[in-house]
Coordinates of C-alpha atoms in Angstrom, one line a residue:
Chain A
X23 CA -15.5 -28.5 21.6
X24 CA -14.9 -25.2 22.9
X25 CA -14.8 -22.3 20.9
X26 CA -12.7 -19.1 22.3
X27 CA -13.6 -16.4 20.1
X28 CA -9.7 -14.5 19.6
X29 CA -11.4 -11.1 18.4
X30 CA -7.3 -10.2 17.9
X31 CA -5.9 -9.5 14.8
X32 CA -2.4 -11.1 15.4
X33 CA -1.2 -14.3 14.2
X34 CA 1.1 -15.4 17.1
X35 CA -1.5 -17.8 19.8
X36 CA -1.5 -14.9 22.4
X37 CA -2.4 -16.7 25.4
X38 CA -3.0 -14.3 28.0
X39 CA -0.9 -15.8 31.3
X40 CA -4.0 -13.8 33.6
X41 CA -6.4 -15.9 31.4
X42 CA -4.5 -19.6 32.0
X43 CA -4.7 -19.2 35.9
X44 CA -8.2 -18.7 36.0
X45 CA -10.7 -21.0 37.5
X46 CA -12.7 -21.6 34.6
X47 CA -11.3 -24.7 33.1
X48 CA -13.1 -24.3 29.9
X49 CA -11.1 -21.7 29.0
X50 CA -8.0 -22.8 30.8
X51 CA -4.5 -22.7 28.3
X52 CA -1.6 -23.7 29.1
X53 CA 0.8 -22.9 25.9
X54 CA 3.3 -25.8 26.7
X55 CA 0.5 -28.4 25.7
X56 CA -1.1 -27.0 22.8
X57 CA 0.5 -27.2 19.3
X58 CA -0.8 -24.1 17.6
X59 CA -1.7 -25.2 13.6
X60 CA -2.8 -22.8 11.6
X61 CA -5.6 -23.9 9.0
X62 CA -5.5 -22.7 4.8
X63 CA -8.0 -20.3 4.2
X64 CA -10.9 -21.2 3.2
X65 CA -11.7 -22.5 -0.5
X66 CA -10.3 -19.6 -2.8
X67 CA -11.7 -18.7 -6.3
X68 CA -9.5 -20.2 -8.8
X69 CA -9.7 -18.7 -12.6
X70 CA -6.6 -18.2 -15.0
X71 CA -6.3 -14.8 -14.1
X72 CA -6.4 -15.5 -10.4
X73 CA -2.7 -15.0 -8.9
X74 CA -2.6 -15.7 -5.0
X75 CA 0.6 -14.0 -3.8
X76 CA 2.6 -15.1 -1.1
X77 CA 5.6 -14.3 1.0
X78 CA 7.3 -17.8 -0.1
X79 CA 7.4 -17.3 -3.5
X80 CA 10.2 -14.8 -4.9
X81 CA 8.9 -11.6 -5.8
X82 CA 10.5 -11.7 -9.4
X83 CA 8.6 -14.8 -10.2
X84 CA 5.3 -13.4 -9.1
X85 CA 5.9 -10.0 -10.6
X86 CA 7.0 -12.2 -14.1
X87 CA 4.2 -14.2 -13.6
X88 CA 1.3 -11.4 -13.7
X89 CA 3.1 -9.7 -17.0
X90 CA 3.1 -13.1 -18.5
X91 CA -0.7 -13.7 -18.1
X92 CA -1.3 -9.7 -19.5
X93 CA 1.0 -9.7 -22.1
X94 CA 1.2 -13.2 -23.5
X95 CA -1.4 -14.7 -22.0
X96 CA -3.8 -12.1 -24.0
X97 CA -5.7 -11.5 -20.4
X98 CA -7.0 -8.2 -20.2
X99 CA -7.8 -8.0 -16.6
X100 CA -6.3 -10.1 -13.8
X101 CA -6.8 -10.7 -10.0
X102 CA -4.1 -9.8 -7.1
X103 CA -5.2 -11.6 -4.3
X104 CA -3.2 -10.8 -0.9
X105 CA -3.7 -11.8 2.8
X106 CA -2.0 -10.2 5.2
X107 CA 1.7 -9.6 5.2
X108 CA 1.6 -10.3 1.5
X109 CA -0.9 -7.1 0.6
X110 CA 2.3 -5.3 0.6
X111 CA 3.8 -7.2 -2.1
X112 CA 0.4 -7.4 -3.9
X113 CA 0.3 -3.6 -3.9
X114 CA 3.7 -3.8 -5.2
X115 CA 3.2 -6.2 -8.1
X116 CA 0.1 -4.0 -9.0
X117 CA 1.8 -0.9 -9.0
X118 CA 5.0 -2.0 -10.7
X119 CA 2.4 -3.9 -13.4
X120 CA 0.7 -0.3 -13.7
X121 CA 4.2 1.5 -13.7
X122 CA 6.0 -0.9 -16.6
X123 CA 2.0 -0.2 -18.7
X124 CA 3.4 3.7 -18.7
X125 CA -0.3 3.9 -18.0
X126 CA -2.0 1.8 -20.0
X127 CA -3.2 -0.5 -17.0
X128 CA -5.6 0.5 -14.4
X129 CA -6.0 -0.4 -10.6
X130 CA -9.3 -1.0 -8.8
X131 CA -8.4 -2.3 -5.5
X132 CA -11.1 -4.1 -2.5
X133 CA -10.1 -4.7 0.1
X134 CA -12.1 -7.6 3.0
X135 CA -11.4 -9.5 6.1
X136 CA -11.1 -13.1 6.1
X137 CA -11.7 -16.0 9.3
X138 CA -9.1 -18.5 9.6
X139 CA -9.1 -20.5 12.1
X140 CA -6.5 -22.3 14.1
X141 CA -6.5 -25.7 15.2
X142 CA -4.9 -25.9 19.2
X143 CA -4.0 -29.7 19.8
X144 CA -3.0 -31.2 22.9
X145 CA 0.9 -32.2 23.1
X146 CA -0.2 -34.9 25.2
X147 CA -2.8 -37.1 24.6
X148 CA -3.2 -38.4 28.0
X149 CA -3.7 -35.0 29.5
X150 CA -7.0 -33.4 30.0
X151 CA -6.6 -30.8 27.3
X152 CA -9.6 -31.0 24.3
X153 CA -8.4 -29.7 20.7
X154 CA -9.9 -26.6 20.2
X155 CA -10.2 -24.1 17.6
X156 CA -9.6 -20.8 17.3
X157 CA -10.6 -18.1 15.0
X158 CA -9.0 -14.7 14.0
X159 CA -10.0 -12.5 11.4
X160 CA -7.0 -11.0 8.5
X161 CA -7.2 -8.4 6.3
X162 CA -7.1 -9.4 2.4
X163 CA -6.9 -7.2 -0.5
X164 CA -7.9 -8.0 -4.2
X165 CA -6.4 -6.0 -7.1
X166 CA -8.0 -6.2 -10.7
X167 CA -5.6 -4.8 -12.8
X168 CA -7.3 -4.2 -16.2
X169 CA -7.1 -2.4 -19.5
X170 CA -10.3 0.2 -19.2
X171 CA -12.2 -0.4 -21.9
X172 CA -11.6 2.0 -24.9
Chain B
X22 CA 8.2 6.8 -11.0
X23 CA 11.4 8.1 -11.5
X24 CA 14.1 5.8 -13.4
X25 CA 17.6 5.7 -11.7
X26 CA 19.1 9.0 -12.4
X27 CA 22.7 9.2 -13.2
X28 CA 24.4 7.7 -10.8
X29 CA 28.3 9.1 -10.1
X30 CA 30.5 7.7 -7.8
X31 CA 28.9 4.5 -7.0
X32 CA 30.6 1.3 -7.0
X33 CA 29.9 -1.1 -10.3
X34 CA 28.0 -3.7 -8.1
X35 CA 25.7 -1.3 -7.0
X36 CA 25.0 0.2 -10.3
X37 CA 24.0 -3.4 -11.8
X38 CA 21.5 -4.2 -9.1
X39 CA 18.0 -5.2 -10.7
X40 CA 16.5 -2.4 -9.3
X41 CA 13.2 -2.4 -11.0
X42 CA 12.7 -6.4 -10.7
X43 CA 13.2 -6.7 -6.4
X44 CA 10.3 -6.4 -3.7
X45 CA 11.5 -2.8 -3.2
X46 CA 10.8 0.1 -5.8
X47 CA 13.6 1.8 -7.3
X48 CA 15.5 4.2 -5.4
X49 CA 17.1 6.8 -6.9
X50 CA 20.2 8.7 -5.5
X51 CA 20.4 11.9 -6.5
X52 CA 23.6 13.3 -4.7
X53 CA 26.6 11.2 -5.2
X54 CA 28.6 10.0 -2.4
X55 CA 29.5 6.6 -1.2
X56 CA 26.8 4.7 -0.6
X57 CA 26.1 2.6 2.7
X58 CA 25.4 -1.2 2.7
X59 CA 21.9 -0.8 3.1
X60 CA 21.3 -3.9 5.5
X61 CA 24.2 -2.9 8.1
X62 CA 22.3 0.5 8.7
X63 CA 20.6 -1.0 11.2
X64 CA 24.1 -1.3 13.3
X65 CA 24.6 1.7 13.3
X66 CA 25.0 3.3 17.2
X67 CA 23.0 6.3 16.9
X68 CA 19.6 4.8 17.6
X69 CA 18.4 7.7 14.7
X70 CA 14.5 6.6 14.4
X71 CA 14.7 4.3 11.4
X72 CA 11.4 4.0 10.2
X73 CA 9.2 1.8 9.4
X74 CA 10.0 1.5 5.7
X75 CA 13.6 1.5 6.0
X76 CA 13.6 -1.7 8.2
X77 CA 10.8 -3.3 6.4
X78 CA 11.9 -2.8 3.0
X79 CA 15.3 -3.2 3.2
X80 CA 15.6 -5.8 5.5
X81 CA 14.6 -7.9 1.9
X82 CA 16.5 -6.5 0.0
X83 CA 19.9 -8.5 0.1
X84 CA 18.2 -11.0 -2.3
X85 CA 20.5 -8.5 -4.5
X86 CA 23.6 -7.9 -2.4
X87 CA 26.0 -5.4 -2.7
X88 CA 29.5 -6.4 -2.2
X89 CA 30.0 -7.8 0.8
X90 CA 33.4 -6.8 1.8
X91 CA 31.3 -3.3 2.6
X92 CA 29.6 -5.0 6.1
X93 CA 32.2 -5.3 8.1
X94 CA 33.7 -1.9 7.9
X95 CA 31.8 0.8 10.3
X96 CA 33.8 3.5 9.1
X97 CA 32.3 3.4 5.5
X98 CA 28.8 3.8 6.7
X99 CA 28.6 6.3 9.0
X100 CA 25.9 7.8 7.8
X101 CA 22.8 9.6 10.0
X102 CA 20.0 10.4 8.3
X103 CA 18.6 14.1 9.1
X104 CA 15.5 14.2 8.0
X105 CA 12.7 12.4 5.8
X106 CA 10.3 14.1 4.2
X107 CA 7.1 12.6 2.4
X108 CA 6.7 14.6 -0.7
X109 CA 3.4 15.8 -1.5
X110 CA 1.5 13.8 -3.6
X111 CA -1.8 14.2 -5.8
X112 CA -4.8 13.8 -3.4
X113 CA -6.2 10.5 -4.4
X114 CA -9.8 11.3 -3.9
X115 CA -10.4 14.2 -6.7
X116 CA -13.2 16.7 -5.1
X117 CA -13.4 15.7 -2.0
X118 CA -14.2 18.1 0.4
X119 CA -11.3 19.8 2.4
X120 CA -12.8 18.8 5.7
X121 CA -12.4 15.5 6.2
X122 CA -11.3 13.6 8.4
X123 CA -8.3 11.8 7.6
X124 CA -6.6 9.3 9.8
X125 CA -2.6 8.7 9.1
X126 CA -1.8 5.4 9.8
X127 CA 1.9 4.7 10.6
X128 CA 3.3 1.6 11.5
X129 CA 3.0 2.2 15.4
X130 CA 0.0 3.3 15.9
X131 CA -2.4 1.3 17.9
X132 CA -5.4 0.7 16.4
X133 CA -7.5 0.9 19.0
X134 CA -6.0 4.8 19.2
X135 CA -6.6 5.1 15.7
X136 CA -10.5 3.6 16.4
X137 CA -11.2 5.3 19.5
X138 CA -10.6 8.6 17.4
X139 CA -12.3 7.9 14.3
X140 CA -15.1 5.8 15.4
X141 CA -16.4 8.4 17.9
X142 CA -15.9 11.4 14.9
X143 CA -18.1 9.2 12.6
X144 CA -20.4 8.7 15.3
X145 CA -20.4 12.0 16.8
X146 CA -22.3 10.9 20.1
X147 CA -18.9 11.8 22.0
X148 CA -18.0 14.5 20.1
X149 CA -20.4 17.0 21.1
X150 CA -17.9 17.5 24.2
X151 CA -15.3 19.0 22.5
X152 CA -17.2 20.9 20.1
X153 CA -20.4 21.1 20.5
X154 CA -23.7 20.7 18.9
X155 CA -22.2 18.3 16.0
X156 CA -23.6 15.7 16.9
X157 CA -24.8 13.7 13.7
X158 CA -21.0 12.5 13.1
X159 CA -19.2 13.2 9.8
X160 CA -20.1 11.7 7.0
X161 CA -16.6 10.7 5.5
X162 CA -13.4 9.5 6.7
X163 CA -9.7 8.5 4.6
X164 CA -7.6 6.0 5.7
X165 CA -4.1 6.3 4.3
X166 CA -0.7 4.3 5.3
X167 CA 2.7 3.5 3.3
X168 CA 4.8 0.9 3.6
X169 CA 4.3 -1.4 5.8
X170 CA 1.5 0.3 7.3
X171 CA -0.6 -0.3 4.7
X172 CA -2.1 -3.3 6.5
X173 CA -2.7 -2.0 9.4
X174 CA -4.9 0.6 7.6
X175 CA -6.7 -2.0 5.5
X176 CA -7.7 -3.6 9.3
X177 CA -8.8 0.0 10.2
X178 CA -11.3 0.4 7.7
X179 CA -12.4 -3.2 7.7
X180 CA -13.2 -2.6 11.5
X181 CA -14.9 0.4 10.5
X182 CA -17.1 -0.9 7.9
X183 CA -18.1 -3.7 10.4
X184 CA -18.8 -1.2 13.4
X185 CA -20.7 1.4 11.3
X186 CA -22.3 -0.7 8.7
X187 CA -23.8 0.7 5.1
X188 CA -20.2 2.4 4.6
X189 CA -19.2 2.9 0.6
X190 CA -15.7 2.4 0.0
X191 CA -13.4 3.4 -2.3
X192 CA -9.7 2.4 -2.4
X193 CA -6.7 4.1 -4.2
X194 CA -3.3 2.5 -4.2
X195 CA -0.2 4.5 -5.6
X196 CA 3.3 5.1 -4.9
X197 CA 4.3 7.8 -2.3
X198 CA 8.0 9.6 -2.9
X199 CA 9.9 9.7 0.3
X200 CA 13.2 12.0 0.3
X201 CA 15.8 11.4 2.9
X202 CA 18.6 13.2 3.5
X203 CA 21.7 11.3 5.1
X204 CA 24.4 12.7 5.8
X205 CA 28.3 11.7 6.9
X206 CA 29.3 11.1 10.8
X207 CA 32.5 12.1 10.3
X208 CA 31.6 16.1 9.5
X209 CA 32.3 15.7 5.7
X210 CA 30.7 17.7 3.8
X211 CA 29.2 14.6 2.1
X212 CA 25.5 14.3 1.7
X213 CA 23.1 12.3 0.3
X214 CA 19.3 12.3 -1.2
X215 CA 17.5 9.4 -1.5
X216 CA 14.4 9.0 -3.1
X217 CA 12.7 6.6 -1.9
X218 CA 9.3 5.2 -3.2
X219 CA 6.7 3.1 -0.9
X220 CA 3.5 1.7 -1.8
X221 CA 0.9 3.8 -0.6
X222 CA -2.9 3.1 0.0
X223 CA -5.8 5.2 0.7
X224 CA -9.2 3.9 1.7
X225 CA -12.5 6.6 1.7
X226 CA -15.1 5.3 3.6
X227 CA -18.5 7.2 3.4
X228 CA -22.2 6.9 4.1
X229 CA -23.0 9.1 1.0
X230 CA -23.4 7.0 -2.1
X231 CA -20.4 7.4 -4.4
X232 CA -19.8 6.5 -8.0
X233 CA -19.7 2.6 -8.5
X234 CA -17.6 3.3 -11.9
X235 CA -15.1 4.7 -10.5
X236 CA -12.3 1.8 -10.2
X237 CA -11.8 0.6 -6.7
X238 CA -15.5 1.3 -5.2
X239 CA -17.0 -1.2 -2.9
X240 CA -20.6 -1.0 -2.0
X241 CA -21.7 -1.4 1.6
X242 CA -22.2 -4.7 2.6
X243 CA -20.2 -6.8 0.3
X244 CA -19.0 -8.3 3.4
X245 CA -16.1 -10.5 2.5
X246 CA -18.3 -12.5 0.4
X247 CA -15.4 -12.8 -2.4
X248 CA -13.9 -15.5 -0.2
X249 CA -16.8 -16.7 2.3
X250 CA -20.1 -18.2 2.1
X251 CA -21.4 -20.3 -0.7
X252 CA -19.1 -23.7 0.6
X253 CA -18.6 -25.7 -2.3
X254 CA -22.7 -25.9 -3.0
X255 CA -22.5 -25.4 -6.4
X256 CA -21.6 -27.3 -8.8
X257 CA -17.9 -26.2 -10.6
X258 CA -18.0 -24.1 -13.6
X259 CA -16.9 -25.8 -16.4
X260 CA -15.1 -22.8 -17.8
X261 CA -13.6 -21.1 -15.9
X262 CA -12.6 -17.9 -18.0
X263 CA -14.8 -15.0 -17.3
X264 CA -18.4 -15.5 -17.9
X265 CA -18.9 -12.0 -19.2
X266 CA -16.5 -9.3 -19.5
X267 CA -17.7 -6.7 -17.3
X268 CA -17.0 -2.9 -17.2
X269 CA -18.6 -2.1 -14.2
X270 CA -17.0 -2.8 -11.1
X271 CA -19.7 -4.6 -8.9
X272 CA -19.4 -8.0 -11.2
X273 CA -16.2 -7.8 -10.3
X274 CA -17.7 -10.0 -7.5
X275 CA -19.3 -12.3 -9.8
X276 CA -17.3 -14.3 -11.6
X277 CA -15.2 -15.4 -8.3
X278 CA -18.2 -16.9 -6.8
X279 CA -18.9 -18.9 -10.3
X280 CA -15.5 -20.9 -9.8
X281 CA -15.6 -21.3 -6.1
X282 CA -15.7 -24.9 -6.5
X283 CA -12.0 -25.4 -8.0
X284 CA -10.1 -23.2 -6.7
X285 CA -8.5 -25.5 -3.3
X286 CA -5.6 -24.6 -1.1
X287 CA -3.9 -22.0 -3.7
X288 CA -2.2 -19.7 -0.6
X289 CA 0.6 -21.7 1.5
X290 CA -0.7 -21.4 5.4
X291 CA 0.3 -18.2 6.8

């Protein structure tokens, strides 16, 4: 299986048109036969306090769901995972969180990159074409929104 | 962050909108005047550089719609807006040194710009053209982008950390104030403030040591193992809850990789 390294941040499958006419066939990509899936992230740390935030979810729930777990669910720290488009909205939550504490919450944000990997199958199973992989690296940020310690 | 000051002159609908609860912070309006249907903006003809937050933000926002008999009617909205200014806000970074080098990430810029720049100032090999005999590199760098920039800045520094290596990190998020002023196409003396307030995030990368107790530090080197290695090896905590409640920051880390085992296919694919 070959393994073109996409050192690109973006999400869409940029195949390169210079790249599909060249004489390597190893690296040959045509975007008509490949179905472009994109894989989960890998396994995810999963604790109570753990919210994942998406971009499918409304942003009222999410927000609702965070002051839930701090105020009745007698957490005094949580996590604010976000990948990609949705570290925008986990800023958000965090800072409306702090906002609505008038103060009494703190932020301690880290940020990392994370692989995924995309699957390219062939349309066409009687064509040439070999599945192949692809990874991409994404930018994730992780919130802890606590009550310091008095 | 400023609650919605008194609002005069704005229609009912408007007033009632859950401000505080949508993917947008509040926005307060300081001088009354009929207010524009936010999403139909976009229409209007004056190609006016709308910004990055504008489009992004707003382009969510008719989860809570004004009334719709406002859209089709040009005539209500012609509004330009002539000027934006970011107001100041508190330097995130309390005594840091004036001279550093910060890098303004806005939604357009190319990161390989942005790179270029930064990576040869850290590394001060290429420098030494311009000015001169520098040529150990600086020792610091910020990062800071709002609005939808903000991930763009998070990829900058992630680059950087990989490129330079042994980097300490500290990130700050807040909310920065934006003030436009819009005012009316059709020479009216109308005119219009809007305070506007974006997510903001700051990112100081240096190869001095800073204080791991302050909240949002990142030792060098803790290479994305909150979400990578260990695959499943160990066996799953049977509790889940947090093993010990920690004030320092660096077991932050800890408790994450304790439950790796449980936690399966929590983010829908992106």
């Amino acid at each position: 299986m070959t393994e073109p390294r996409n050192p690109g941040m973006s999400s869409a499958p940029q195949v390169n048109p210079a790249h599909a006419e060249s004489s390597s066939p190893a690296v040959e990509m045509d975007p008509v036969e490949y179905t472009l899936r994109k894989r989960l992230p890998r396994k995810l740390p999963k604790r109570r306090n753990d919210v994942y935030v998406n971009m499918k979810t409304d942003f009222r729930a999410q927000l609702a769901r965070c002051q839930k777990l701090l105020e009745g669910g007698g957490h005094r720290e949580i996590c604010i995972h976000g990948l990609g488009l949705a570290i925008n909205r986990a800023i958000n939550i965090a800072l409306q969180l702090q906002t609505s504490s008038q103060g009494a919450l703190q932020l301690a944000a880290n940020t990392s990159t994370v692989e995924l990997v995309d699957d390219l199958e062939p349309e066409d199973p009687d064509e040439a074409g070999e599945p192949m992989t692809r990874t991409r690296n994404n930018s994730a940020i992780h919130i802890k929104v606590f009550y310091p310690e008095p | 962050m400023k609650g919605p000051a008194p609002l005069r002159g704005l229609s009912p609908l408007f007033l009632s909108l859950p401000l505080n609860h949508t993917d947008t912070p509040p926005v307060s309006i300081c001088e009354a005047a009929p207010v524009p249907y936010v999403s139909s903006w976009r229409t209007e003809p004056t190609s006016q550089s709308i910004t990055e937050d504008e489009l992004g933000l707003q382009g969510r926002r008719p989860s809570c719609r004004p009334p719709p008999q406002l859209q089709p009617m040009p005539k209500r909205e012609g509004f330009k807006k002539v000027c934006r200014t970011e107001e100041e806000s508190p330097c995130p970074f309390p005594g840091l040194p004036s001279g550093v080098l910060e890098m303004r990430v806005k939604e357009g810029s190319k990161i390989r710009n942005l790179m270029g720049f930064a990576m040869a100032r850290m590394q001060g090999e290429k420098a030494g053209s311009g000015e001169g005999a520098s040529s150990a590199g600086l020792r610091q760098v910020v990062f800071t982008g709002s609005g939808r920039a903000v991930t763009k800045t998070i990829t900058c520094a992630e680059i950087m950390k990989r490129k330079v290596g042994c980097l300490h990190q500290l990130t700050k998020l807040q909310y920065k104030v934006v003030k436009e002023v819009w005012e009316s196409d059709q020479g009216g003396a109308s005119e219009m403030t809007v305070h506007r307030t974006v997510p903001s995030i700051s990112i100081l990368l240096s190869k001095d040591p800073l204080d791991p107790r302050e909240p949002g530090y990142q030792p060098p080197e803790a290479l994305s193992a909150l979400w990578e290695d260990k695959d499943g090896a160990e066996p799953a905590a049977p509790t889940c809850k947090r093993p010990h409640v920690a004030a320092s920051h660096s077991s932050f880390l800890q408790p994450k990789r304790l439950c790796l085992g449980e936690g399966v296919s929590v983010l829908p694919p992106h």
